[in-house]
mmCIF file of N, CA and C in Angstrom:
data_model
loop_
_atom_site.group_PDB
_atom_site.id
_atom_site.type_symbol
_atom_site.label_atom_id
_atom_site.label_comp_id
_atom_site.label_asym_id
_atom_site.label_seq_id
_atom_site.Cartn_x
_atom_site.Cartn_y
_atom_site.Cartn_z
ATOM 1 N N MET V 1 -26.670 -5.759 22.264
ATOM 2 C CA MET V 1 -26.337 -4.411 21.860
ATOM 3 C C MET V 1 -24.866 -4.109 22.141
ATOM 4 N N LYS V 2 -24.388 -4.579 23.297
ATOM 5 C CA LYS V 2 -23.000 -4.347 23.675
ATOM 6 C C LYS V 2 -22.055 -4.963 22.632
ATOM 7 N N PHE V 3 -22.413 -6.138 22.120
ATOM 8 C CA PHE V 3 -21.610 -6.807 21.102
ATOM 9 C C PHE V 3 -21.446 -5.916 19.872
ATOM 10 N N PHE V 4 -22.508 -5.287 19.429
ATOM 11 C CA PHE V 4 -22.459 -4.444 18.235
ATOM 12 C C PHE V 4 -21.599 -3.206 18.453
ATOM 13 N N ILE V 5 -21.628 -2.652 19.648
ATOM 14 C CA ILE V 5 -20.789 -1.484 19.956
ATOM 15 C C ILE V 5 -19.321 -1.880 19.926
ATOM 16 N N VAL V 6 -18.994 -3.017 20.532
ATOM 17 C CA VAL V 6 -17.614 -3.499 20.527
ATOM 18 C C VAL V 6 -17.174 -3.806 19.096
ATOM 19 N N ALA V 7 -18.014 -4.487 18.334
ATOM 20 C CA ALA V 7 -17.675 -4.824 16.943
ATOM 21 C C ALA V 7 -17.470 -3.559 16.113
ATOM 22 N N ALA V 8 -18.334 -2.585 16.283
ATOM 23 C CA ALA V 8 -18.213 -1.331 15.532
ATOM 24 C C ALA V 8 -16.918 -0.607 15.889
ATOM 25 N N SER V 9 -16.547 -0.605 17.153
ATOM 26 C CA SER V 9 -15.307 0.076 17.545
ATOM 27 C C SER V 9 -14.083 -0.653 17.005
ATOM 28 N N LEU V 10 -14.119 -1.984 16.949
ATOM 29 C CA LEU V 10 -13.007 -2.741 16.369
ATOM 30 C C LEU V 10 -12.882 -2.461 14.878
ATOM 31 N N ILE V 11 -14.000 -2.420 14.185
ATOM 32 C CA ILE V 11 -13.983 -2.123 12.749
ATOM 33 C C ILE V 11 -13.438 -0.714 12.520
ATOM 34 N N ALA V 12 -13.855 0.239 13.323
ATOM 35 C CA ALA V 12 -13.357 1.615 13.191
ATOM 36 C C ALA V 12 -11.858 1.662 13.439
ATOM 37 N N SER V 13 -11.363 0.882 14.406
ATOM 38 C CA SER V 13 -9.932 0.811 14.687
ATOM 39 C C SER V 13 -9.159 0.308 13.491
ATOM 40 N N VAL V 14 -9.653 -0.748 12.883
ATOM 41 C CA VAL V 14 -8.974 -1.329 11.729
ATOM 42 C C VAL V 14 -8.958 -0.339 10.577
ATOM 43 N N LEU V 15 -10.090 0.281 10.291
ATOM 44 C CA LEU V 15 -10.151 1.227 9.182
ATOM 45 C C LEU V 15 -9.237 2.412 9.413
ATOM 46 N N ALA V 16 -9.093 2.835 10.651
ATOM 47 C CA ALA V 16 -8.239 3.977 10.958
ATOM 48 C C ALA V 16 -6.766 3.646 10.752
ATOM 49 N N GLN V 17 -6.393 2.394 10.788
ATOM 50 C CA GLN V 17 -5.004 1.973 10.619
ATOM 51 C C GLN V 17 -4.659 1.680 9.166
ATOM 52 N N SER V 18 -5.620 1.735 8.276
ATOM 53 C CA SER V 18 -5.420 1.338 6.886
ATOM 54 C C SER V 18 -4.492 2.280 6.142
ATOM 55 N N ILE V 19 -3.831 1.732 5.148
ATOM 56 C CA ILE V 19 -2.962 2.521 4.280
ATOM 57 C C ILE V 19 -3.675 2.786 2.962
ATOM 58 N N ASP V 20 -3.063 3.641 2.156
ATOM 59 C CA ASP V 20 -3.550 3.908 0.808
ATOM 60 C C ASP V 20 -2.336 4.197 -0.064
ATOM 61 N N ILE V 21 -2.461 3.934 -1.346
ATOM 62 C CA ILE V 21 -1.416 4.297 -2.298
ATOM 63 C C ILE V 21 -1.768 5.684 -2.821
ATOM 64 N N GLY V 22 -0.971 6.683 -2.466
ATOM 65 C CA GLY V 22 -1.219 8.064 -2.902
ATOM 66 C C GLY V 22 -0.757 8.293 -4.328
ATOM 67 N N VAL V 23 0.371 7.706 -4.694
ATOM 68 C CA VAL V 23 0.963 7.820 -6.020
ATOM 69 C C VAL V 23 1.607 6.481 -6.332
ATOM 70 N N PRO V 24 1.446 5.950 -7.529
ATOM 71 C CA PRO V 24 0.678 6.461 -8.661
ATOM 72 C C PRO V 24 -0.821 6.281 -8.421
ATOM 73 N N VAL V 25 -1.609 6.916 -9.274
ATOM 74 C CA VAL V 25 -3.057 6.790 -9.171
ATOM 75 C C VAL V 25 -3.537 5.763 -10.189
ATOM 76 N N SER V 26 -4.697 5.164 -9.920
ATOM 77 C CA SER V 26 -5.258 4.172 -10.845
ATOM 78 C C SER V 26 -5.340 4.750 -12.249
ATOM 79 N N GLY V 27 -4.946 3.940 -13.209
ATOM 80 C CA GLY V 27 -4.998 4.349 -14.606
ATOM 81 C C GLY V 27 -3.695 4.910 -15.138
ATOM 82 N N ASP V 28 -2.724 5.226 -14.245
ATOM 83 C CA ASP V 28 -1.445 5.761 -14.714
ATOM 84 C C ASP V 28 -0.726 4.740 -15.583
ATOM 85 N N ALA V 29 0.047 5.260 -16.550
ATOM 86 C CA ALA V 29 0.912 4.429 -17.383
ATOM 87 C C ALA V 29 2.324 4.516 -16.813
ATOM 88 N N ILE V 30 2.961 3.357 -16.666
ATOM 89 C CA ILE V 30 4.343 3.317 -16.187
ATOM 90 C C ILE V 30 5.166 2.562 -17.219
ATOM 91 N N GLN V 31 6.448 2.895 -17.298
ATOM 92 C CA GLN V 31 7.285 2.323 -18.340
ATOM 93 C C GLN V 31 8.178 1.222 -17.782
ATOM 94 N N ALA V 32 8.219 0.107 -18.481
ATOM 95 C CA ALA V 32 9.095 -1.008 -18.104
ATOM 96 C C ALA V 32 10.535 -0.519 -18.064
ATOM 97 N N GLY V 33 11.278 -0.953 -17.056
ATOM 98 C CA GLY V 33 12.686 -0.594 -16.926
ATOM 99 C C GLY V 33 12.952 0.753 -16.282
ATOM 100 N N GLN V 34 11.922 1.523 -16.007
ATOM 101 C CA GLN V 34 12.093 2.862 -15.435
ATOM 102 C C GLN V 34 11.830 2.871 -13.926
ATOM 103 N N GLN V 35 12.311 3.931 -13.275
ATOM 104 C CA GLN V 35 12.028 4.089 -11.854
ATOM 105 C C GLN V 35 10.624 4.640 -11.663
ATOM 106 N N LEU V 36 10.025 4.266 -10.535
ATOM 107 C CA LEU V 36 8.668 4.658 -10.195
ATOM 108 C C LEU V 36 8.644 5.045 -8.725
ATOM 109 N N THR V 37 8.000 6.160 -8.411
ATOM 110 C CA THR V 37 7.814 6.550 -7.017
ATOM 111 C C THR V 37 6.456 6.048 -6.558
ATOM 112 N N VAL V 38 6.458 5.307 -5.453
ATOM 113 C CA VAL V 38 5.234 4.814 -4.838
ATOM 114 C C VAL V 38 5.103 5.510 -3.495
ATOM 115 N N GLU V 39 4.034 6.294 -3.333
ATOM 116 C CA GLU V 39 3.763 6.973 -2.063
ATOM 117 C C GLU V 39 2.738 6.154 -1.291
ATOM 118 N N VAL V 40 3.125 5.725 -0.101
ATOM 119 C CA VAL V 40 2.225 4.952 0.751
ATOM 120 C C VAL V 40 1.793 5.853 1.900
ATOM 121 N N ASP V 41 0.484 6.114 1.977
ATOM 122 C CA ASP V 41 -0.100 6.990 3.004
ATOM 123 C C ASP V 41 -0.693 6.160 4.130
ATOM 124 N N ARG V 42 -0.538 6.661 5.359
ATOM 125 C CA ARG V 42 -1.212 6.038 6.504
ATOM 126 C C ARG V 42 -1.754 7.150 7.389
ATOM 127 N N PRO V 43 -3.045 7.436 7.263
ATOM 128 C CA PRO V 43 -3.657 8.503 8.049
ATOM 129 C C PRO V 43 -3.501 8.273 9.552
ATOM 130 N N ASN V 44 -3.526 9.360 10.290
ATOM 131 C CA ASN V 44 -3.439 9.294 11.748
ATOM 132 C C ASN V 44 -4.609 8.540 12.335
ATOM 133 N N SER V 45 -4.417 8.065 13.551
ATOM 134 C CA SER V 45 -5.458 7.336 14.252
ATOM 135 C C SER V 45 -5.310 7.582 15.745
ATOM 136 N N LEU V 46 -6.421 7.487 16.460
ATOM 137 C CA LEU V 46 -6.366 7.588 17.915
ATOM 138 C C LEU V 46 -5.866 6.291 18.535
ATOM 139 N N THR V 47 -5.976 5.198 17.802
ATOM 140 C CA THR V 47 -5.507 3.903 18.284
ATOM 141 C C THR V 47 -4.020 3.783 17.988
ATOM 142 N N GLY V 48 -3.238 3.463 19.011
ATOM 143 C CA GLY V 48 -1.807 3.312 18.815
ATOM 144 C C GLY V 48 -1.484 2.127 17.930
ATOM 145 N N SER V 49 -0.402 2.266 17.165
ATOM 146 C CA SER V 49 0.027 1.159 16.313
ATOM 147 C C SER V 49 1.530 1.241 16.107
ATOM 148 N N GLU V 50 2.106 0.115 15.748
ATOM 149 C CA GLU V 50 3.526 0.036 15.425
ATOM 150 C C GLU V 50 3.656 -0.581 14.044
ATOM 151 N N GLU V 51 4.262 0.157 13.132
ATOM 152 C CA GLU V 51 4.454 -0.346 11.774
ATOM 153 C C GLU V 51 5.517 -1.437 11.788
ATOM 154 N N VAL V 52 5.266 -2.530 11.083
ATOM 155 C CA VAL V 52 6.222 -3.627 11.020
ATOM 156 C C VAL V 52 6.895 -3.641 9.648
ATOM 157 N N ALA V 53 6.110 -3.760 8.572
ATOM 158 C CA ALA V 53 6.710 -3.850 7.242
ATOM 159 C C ALA V 53 5.660 -3.685 6.161
ATOM 160 N N ILE V 54 6.149 -3.406 4.943
ATOM 161 C CA ILE V 54 5.307 -3.433 3.757
ATOM 162 C C ILE V 54 6.052 -4.177 2.654
ATOM 163 N N VAL V 55 5.289 -4.669 1.684
ATOM 164 C CA VAL V 55 5.837 -5.266 0.468
ATOM 165 C C VAL V 55 5.115 -4.599 -0.695
ATOM 166 N N ILE V 56 5.890 -4.053 -1.626
ATOM 167 C CA ILE V 56 5.329 -3.451 -2.839
ATOM 168 C C ILE V 56 5.564 -4.433 -3.981
ATOM 169 N N GLY V 57 4.489 -4.791 -4.670
ATOM 170 C CA GLY V 57 4.593 -5.746 -5.767
ATOM 171 C C GLY V 57 3.909 -5.243 -7.022
ATOM 172 N N LEU V 58 4.321 -5.775 -8.147
ATOM 173 C CA LEU V 58 3.736 -5.416 -9.441
ATOM 174 C C LEU V 58 3.519 -6.699 -10.235
ATOM 175 N N ARG V 59 2.280 -6.907 -10.657
ATOM 176 C CA ARG V 59 1.938 -8.123 -11.394
ATOM 177 C C ARG V 59 1.146 -7.756 -12.651
ATOM 178 N N PRO V 60 1.664 -8.168 -13.832
ATOM 179 C CA PRO V 60 0.895 -7.922 -15.055
ATOM 180 C C PRO V 60 -0.341 -8.806 -15.104
ATOM 181 N N CYS V 61 -1.313 -8.375 -15.866
ATOM 182 C CA CYS V 61 -2.545 -9.141 -16.059
ATOM 183 C C CYS V 61 -2.393 -9.927 -17.360
ATOM 184 N N TYR V 62 -2.146 -11.221 -17.255
ATOM 185 C CA TYR V 62 -1.938 -12.054 -18.438
ATOM 186 C C TYR V 62 -3.265 -12.298 -19.148
ATOM 187 N N ASP V 63 -3.266 -12.062 -20.456
ATOM 188 C CA ASP V 63 -4.486 -12.194 -21.270
ATOM 189 C C ASP V 63 -5.626 -11.368 -20.679
ATOM 190 N N ASN V 64 -5.300 -10.177 -20.170
ATOM 191 C CA ASN V 64 -6.253 -9.259 -19.533
ATOM 192 C C ASN V 64 -6.964 -9.883 -18.337
ATOM 193 N N ASN V 65 -6.361 -10.919 -17.745
ATOM 194 C CA ASN V 65 -6.915 -11.564 -16.565
ATOM 195 C C ASN V 65 -6.061 -11.167 -15.363
ATOM 196 N N CYS V 66 -6.577 -10.266 -14.549
ATOM 197 C CA CYS V 66 -5.843 -9.779 -13.387
ATOM 198 C C CYS V 66 -6.144 -10.657 -12.173
ATOM 199 N N VAL V 67 -5.094 -11.147 -11.542
ATOM 200 C CA VAL V 67 -5.226 -11.932 -10.320
ATOM 201 C C VAL V 67 -5.329 -10.952 -9.156
ATOM 202 N N ALA V 68 -6.203 -11.243 -8.198
ATOM 203 C CA ALA V 68 -6.375 -10.362 -7.039
ATOM 204 C C ALA V 68 -5.037 -10.154 -6.326
ATOM 205 N N ALA V 69 -4.803 -8.922 -5.881
ATOM 206 C CA ALA V 69 -3.541 -8.558 -5.247
ATOM 207 C C ALA V 69 -3.277 -9.351 -3.970
ATOM 208 N N ASP V 70 -4.325 -9.796 -3.289
ATOM 209 C CA ASP V 70 -4.106 -10.571 -2.071
ATOM 210 C C ASP V 70 -3.873 -12.055 -2.363
ATOM 211 N N GLU V 71 -3.870 -12.428 -3.653
ATOM 212 C CA GLU V 71 -3.592 -13.814 -4.041
ATOM 213 C C GLU V 71 -2.208 -13.987 -4.662
ATOM 214 N N ALA V 72 -1.669 -12.930 -5.271
ATOM 215 C CA ALA V 72 -0.349 -13.002 -5.899
ATOM 216 C C ALA V 72 0.264 -11.607 -5.950
ATOM 217 N N ILE V 73 1.498 -11.484 -5.474
ATOM 218 C CA ILE V 73 2.183 -10.191 -5.431
ATOM 219 C C ILE V 73 2.817 -9.859 -6.764
ATOM 220 N N GLY V 74 3.320 -10.864 -7.473
ATOM 221 C CA GLY V 74 4.049 -10.616 -8.711
ATOM 222 C C GLY V 74 5.502 -10.308 -8.386
ATOM 223 N N SER V 75 6.096 -9.395 -9.147
ATOM 224 C CA SER V 75 7.488 -8.999 -8.901
ATOM 225 C C SER V 75 7.550 -8.151 -7.645
ATOM 226 N N VAL V 76 8.393 -8.539 -6.693
ATOM 227 C CA VAL V 76 8.551 -7.753 -5.468
ATOM 228 C C VAL V 76 9.495 -6.593 -5.776
ATOM 229 N N LEU V 77 8.972 -5.367 -5.637
ATOM 230 C CA LEU V 77 9.756 -4.170 -5.923
ATOM 231 C C LEU V 77 10.390 -3.601 -4.651
ATOM 232 N N TYR V 78 9.770 -3.862 -3.498
ATOM 233 C CA TYR V 78 10.298 -3.414 -2.205
ATOM 234 C C TYR V 78 9.766 -4.342 -1.130
ATOM 235 N N ASN V 79 10.616 -4.633 -0.155
ATOM 236 C CA ASN V 79 10.240 -5.460 0.980
ATOM 237 C C ASN V 79 11.035 -4.945 2.168
ATOM 238 N N GLY V 80 10.339 -4.321 3.127
ATOM 239 C CA GLY V 80 11.079 -3.802 4.267
ATOM 240 C C GLY V 80 10.254 -2.906 5.156
ATOM 241 N N GLY V 81 10.960 -2.078 5.891
ATOM 242 C CA GLY V 81 10.348 -1.211 6.890
ATOM 243 C C GLY V 81 9.459 -0.138 6.299
ATOM 244 N N PHE V 82 8.593 0.366 7.160
ATOM 245 C CA PHE V 82 7.651 1.420 6.786
ATOM 246 C C PHE V 82 7.585 2.394 7.948
ATOM 247 N N LYS V 83 8.020 3.642 7.714
ATOM 248 C CA LYS V 83 8.031 4.665 8.747
ATOM 249 C C LYS V 83 7.396 5.942 8.198
ATOM 250 N N PRO V 84 6.065 5.986 8.127
ATOM 251 C CA PRO V 84 5.401 7.161 7.554
ATOM 252 C C PRO V 84 5.649 8.410 8.400
ATOM 253 N N GLN V 85 5.858 9.526 7.729
ATOM 254 C CA GLN V 85 6.112 10.814 8.373
ATOM 255 C C GLN V 85 5.275 11.885 7.683
ATOM 256 N N TYR V 86 5.044 12.993 8.394
ATOM 257 C CA TYR V 86 4.422 14.146 7.757
ATOM 258 C C TYR V 86 5.412 14.763 6.798
ATOM 259 N N SER V 87 4.904 15.299 5.695
ATOM 260 C CA SER V 87 5.737 15.989 4.734
ATOM 261 C C SER V 87 6.012 17.392 5.235
ATOM 262 N N THR V 88 7.259 17.816 5.124
ATOM 263 C CA THR V 88 7.621 19.175 5.551
ATOM 264 C C THR V 88 8.036 20.036 4.371
ATOM 265 N N LEU V 89 7.895 19.523 3.159
ATOM 266 C CA LEU V 89 8.272 20.282 1.983
ATOM 267 C C LEU V 89 7.211 21.315 1.640
ATOM 268 N N PRO V 90 7.616 22.549 1.340
ATOM 269 C CA PRO V 90 6.623 23.563 0.965
ATOM 270 C C PRO V 90 5.935 23.196 -0.344
ATOM 271 N N GLY V 91 4.655 23.531 -0.430
ATOM 272 C CA GLY V 91 3.899 23.290 -1.654
ATOM 273 C C GLY V 91 3.367 21.875 -1.790
ATOM 274 N N THR V 92 3.531 21.036 -0.785
ATOM 275 C CA THR V 92 3.042 19.664 -0.901
ATOM 276 C C THR V 92 1.604 19.537 -0.436
ATOM 277 N N GLY V 93 1.041 20.620 0.108
ATOM 278 C CA GLY V 93 -0.331 20.550 0.596
ATOM 279 C C GLY V 93 -0.406 19.706 1.848
ATOM 280 N N GLU V 94 -1.619 19.471 2.312
ATOM 281 C CA GLU V 94 -1.790 18.658 3.507
ATOM 282 C C GLU V 94 -1.897 17.204 3.121
ATOM 283 N N LYS V 95 -0.938 16.448 3.553
ATOM 284 C CA LYS V 95 -0.912 15.017 3.283
ATOM 285 C C LYS V 95 -0.924 14.290 4.614
ATOM 286 N N PRO V 96 -1.462 13.096 4.622
ATOM 287 C CA PRO V 96 -1.355 12.289 5.838
ATOM 288 C C PRO V 96 0.097 11.831 5.987
ATOM 289 N N PRO V 97 0.452 11.264 7.131
ATOM 290 C CA PRO V 97 1.790 10.683 7.217
ATOM 291 C C PRO V 97 1.976 9.699 6.063
ATOM 292 N N HIS V 98 3.155 9.735 5.449
ATOM 293 C CA HIS V 98 3.400 8.905 4.276
ATOM 294 C C HIS V 98 4.889 8.630 4.139
ATOM 295 N N GLN V 99 5.209 7.710 3.251
ATOM 296 C CA GLN V 99 6.599 7.442 2.904
ATOM 297 C C GLN V 99 6.655 7.155 1.418
ATOM 298 N N ASN V 100 7.657 7.741 0.759
ATOM 299 C CA ASN V 100 7.860 7.512 -0.669
ATOM 300 C C ASN V 100 8.928 6.443 -0.869
ATOM 301 N N PHE V 101 8.678 5.557 -1.820
ATOM 302 C CA PHE V 101 9.616 4.502 -2.171
ATOM 303 C C PHE V 101 9.919 4.623 -3.656
ATOM 304 N N THR V 102 11.196 4.694 -4.025
ATOM 305 C CA THR V 102 11.587 4.691 -5.429
ATOM 306 C C THR V 102 11.970 3.268 -5.788
ATOM 307 N N VAL V 103 11.233 2.700 -6.728
ATOM 308 C CA VAL V 103 11.430 1.314 -7.141
ATOM 309 C C VAL V 103 11.666 1.285 -8.648
ATOM 310 N N THR V 104 12.171 0.186 -9.138
ATOM 311 C CA THR V 104 12.401 0.032 -10.577
ATOM 312 C C THR V 104 11.438 -1.002 -11.136
ATOM 313 N N VAL V 105 10.714 -0.611 -12.174
ATOM 314 C CA VAL V 105 9.806 -1.525 -12.866
ATOM 315 C C VAL V 105 10.680 -2.507 -13.658
ATOM 316 N N PRO V 106 10.455 -3.809 -13.518
ATOM 317 C CA PRO V 106 11.290 -4.769 -14.252
ATOM 318 C C PRO V 106 11.273 -4.503 -15.760
ATOM 319 N N GLU V 107 12.446 -4.623 -16.395
ATOM 320 C CA GLU V 107 12.559 -4.384 -17.839
ATOM 321 C C GLU V 107 11.771 -5.393 -18.655
ATOM 322 N N ASP V 108 11.715 -6.622 -18.160
ATOM 323 C CA ASP V 108 11.109 -7.696 -18.941
ATOM 324 C C ASP V 108 9.643 -7.946 -18.587
ATOM 325 N N ILE V 109 9.013 -7.024 -17.876
ATOM 326 C CA ILE V 109 7.620 -7.211 -17.493
ATOM 327 C C ILE V 109 6.719 -7.038 -18.718
ATOM 328 N N GLN V 110 5.678 -7.801 -18.790
ATOM 329 C CA GLN V 110 4.747 -7.756 -19.920
ATOM 330 C C GLN V 110 4.028 -6.413 -19.976
ATOM 331 N N ALA V 111 3.939 -5.832 -21.169
ATOM 332 C CA ALA V 111 3.207 -4.582 -21.363
ATOM 333 C C ALA V 111 1.707 -4.847 -21.264
ATOM 334 N N GLY V 112 0.955 -3.816 -20.858
ATOM 335 C CA GLY V 112 -0.496 -3.925 -20.749
ATOM 336 C C GLY V 112 -0.959 -3.675 -19.330
ATOM 337 N N PRO V 113 -2.184 -4.092 -19.003
ATOM 338 C CA PRO V 113 -2.729 -3.845 -17.667
ATOM 339 C C PRO V 113 -1.920 -4.584 -16.595
ATOM 340 N N ALA V 114 -1.846 -3.967 -15.407
ATOM 341 C CA ALA V 114 -1.112 -4.565 -14.292
ATOM 342 C C ALA V 114 -1.715 -4.086 -12.980
ATOM 343 N N ILE V 115 -1.366 -4.799 -11.910
ATOM 344 C CA ILE V 115 -1.813 -4.444 -10.565
ATOM 345 C C ILE V 115 -0.594 -4.134 -9.716
ATOM 346 N N LEU V 116 -0.539 -2.905 -9.184
ATOM 347 C CA LEU V 116 0.470 -2.515 -8.198
ATOM 348 C C LEU V 116 -0.161 -2.727 -6.831
ATOM 349 N N SER V 117 0.512 -3.494 -5.966
ATOM 350 C CA SER V 117 -0.062 -3.765 -4.644
ATOM 351 C C SER V 117 0.914 -3.405 -3.541
ATOM 352 N N VAL V 118 0.343 -3.055 -2.387
ATOM 353 C CA VAL V 118 1.130 -2.845 -1.177
ATOM 354 C C VAL V 118 0.502 -3.708 -0.091
ATOM 355 N N SER V 119 1.297 -4.644 0.417
ATOM 356 C CA SER V 119 0.887 -5.473 1.547
ATOM 357 C C SER V 119 1.449 -4.820 2.801
ATOM 358 N N HIS V 120 0.604 -4.677 3.816
ATOM 359 C CA HIS V 120 0.951 -3.899 5.011
ATOM 360 C C HIS V 120 0.714 -4.730 6.262
ATOM 361 N N PHE V 121 1.718 -4.766 7.136
ATOM 362 C CA PHE V 121 1.604 -5.488 8.399
ATOM 363 C C PHE V 121 1.954 -4.543 9.536
ATOM 364 N N SER V 122 1.072 -4.453 10.536
ATOM 365 C CA SER V 122 1.340 -3.610 11.702
ATOM 366 C C SER V 122 0.774 -4.268 12.958
ATOM 367 N N LEU V 123 1.208 -3.760 14.104
ATOM 368 C CA LEU V 123 0.700 -4.198 15.404
ATOM 369 C C LEU V 123 -0.158 -3.072 15.942
ATOM 370 N N VAL V 124 -1.381 -3.384 16.351
ATOM 371 C CA VAL V 124 -2.360 -2.362 16.697
ATOM 372 C C VAL V 124 -2.824 -2.526 18.138
ATOM 373 N N GLY V 125 -2.989 -1.390 18.825
ATOM 374 C CA GLY V 125 -3.570 -1.383 20.158
ATOM 375 C C GLY V 125 -2.575 -1.692 21.256
ATOM 376 N N ALA V 126 -3.102 -1.756 22.473
ATOM 377 C CA ALA V 126 -2.271 -1.972 23.645
ATOM 378 C C ALA V 126 -1.859 -3.424 23.790
ATOM 379 N N GLY V 127 -2.601 -4.347 23.168
ATOM 380 C CA GLY V 127 -2.378 -5.787 23.265
ATOM 381 C C GLY V 127 -0.994 -6.246 22.895
ATOM 382 N N PRO V 128 -0.451 -5.929 21.768
ATOM 383 C CA PRO V 128 -1.135 -5.497 20.548
ATOM 384 C C PRO V 128 -1.653 -6.703 19.765
ATOM 385 N N TRP V 129 -2.448 -6.436 18.734
ATOM 386 C CA TRP V 129 -2.915 -7.509 17.864
ATOM 387 C C TRP V 129 -2.403 -7.241 16.446
ATOM 388 N N PRO V 130 -2.109 -8.312 15.675
ATOM 389 C CA PRO V 130 -1.559 -8.142 14.333
ATOM 390 C C PRO V 130 -2.637 -7.743 13.328
ATOM 391 N N MET V 131 -2.275 -6.827 12.439
ATOM 392 C CA MET V 131 -3.196 -6.427 11.380
ATOM 393 C C MET V 131 -2.462 -6.550 10.044
ATOM 394 N N PHE V 132 -3.118 -7.179 9.082
ATOM 395 C CA PHE V 132 -2.556 -7.351 7.744
ATOM 396 C C PHE V 132 -3.584 -6.911 6.720
ATOM 397 N N GLU V 133 -3.138 -6.157 5.731
ATOM 398 C CA GLU V 133 -4.030 -5.710 4.658
ATOM 399 C C GLU V 133 -3.254 -5.614 3.357
ATOM 400 N N VAL V 134 -3.983 -5.629 2.248
ATOM 401 C CA VAL V 134 -3.398 -5.447 0.924
ATOM 402 C C VAL V 134 -4.255 -4.416 0.193
ATOM 403 N N VAL V 135 -3.603 -3.378 -0.342
ATOM 404 C CA VAL V 135 -4.297 -2.383 -1.162
ATOM 405 C C VAL V 135 -3.645 -2.406 -2.541
ATOM 406 N N ASN V 136 -4.379 -1.903 -3.545
ATOM 407 C CA ASN V 136 -3.808 -1.956 -4.894
ATOM 408 C C ASN V 136 -4.327 -0.836 -5.778
ATOM 409 N N LYS V 137 -3.635 -0.650 -6.894
ATOM 410 C CA LYS V 137 -4.018 0.278 -7.955
ATOM 411 C C LYS V 137 -3.840 -0.429 -9.291
ATOM 412 N N SER V 138 -4.731 -0.154 -10.229
ATOM 413 C CA SER V 138 -4.631 -0.699 -11.584
ATOM 414 C C SER V 138 -3.810 0.272 -12.427
ATOM 415 N N LEU V 139 -2.782 -0.234 -13.083
ATOM 416 C CA LEU V 139 -1.900 0.582 -13.914
ATOM 417 C C LEU V 139 -1.801 -0.029 -15.301
ATOM 418 N N THR V 140 -1.113 0.680 -16.190
ATOM 419 C CA THR V 140 -0.811 0.151 -17.521
ATOM 420 C C THR V 140 0.691 0.225 -17.714
ATOM 421 N N ILE V 141 1.288 -0.898 -18.086
ATOM 422 C CA ILE V 141 2.719 -0.937 -18.340
ATOM 423 C C ILE V 141 2.953 -0.729 -19.834
ATOM 424 N N THR V 142 3.854 0.221 -20.137
ATOM 425 C CA THR V 142 4.222 0.468 -21.531
ATOM 426 C C THR V 142 5.593 -0.158 -21.769
ATOM 427 N N GLY V 143 5.928 -0.429 -23.013
ATOM 428 C CA GLY V 143 7.214 -1.023 -23.349
ATOM 429 C C GLY V 143 8.376 -0.129 -22.979
ATOM 430 N N SER V 144 9.549 -0.733 -22.863
ATOM 431 C CA SER V 144 10.752 0.035 -22.466
ATOM 432 C C SER V 144 11.330 0.814 -23.604
#
């Protein structure tokens, strides 16, 4: 029984540290060659953590065959630090801590379905222990 309690608390810790892509939302159309704002959300947690880095990638689905985001990133649009903060702008509603990244969609990227992914690496807990995750959204790329 003790094993299950420990396992459940570890799973809850990991889930509490997870990120999400707030913007764009699944199904959005984005234009090749244009700038895109990617909002990466990281809800608060009781477990301490230190953000290390994220990578934002965009990969078209060739012949409508989408490769899983944790298998191929595609074009790297951002690679670097991640420092989520609460929004202080009026009218933004209640958002979790987040950071916005303005990236440019490659001009020569294939039009059609695509996967936008964010790979996230952080250090969690007092130990700390490394945590890695990949989240994604399905988008449609339109011609430039």
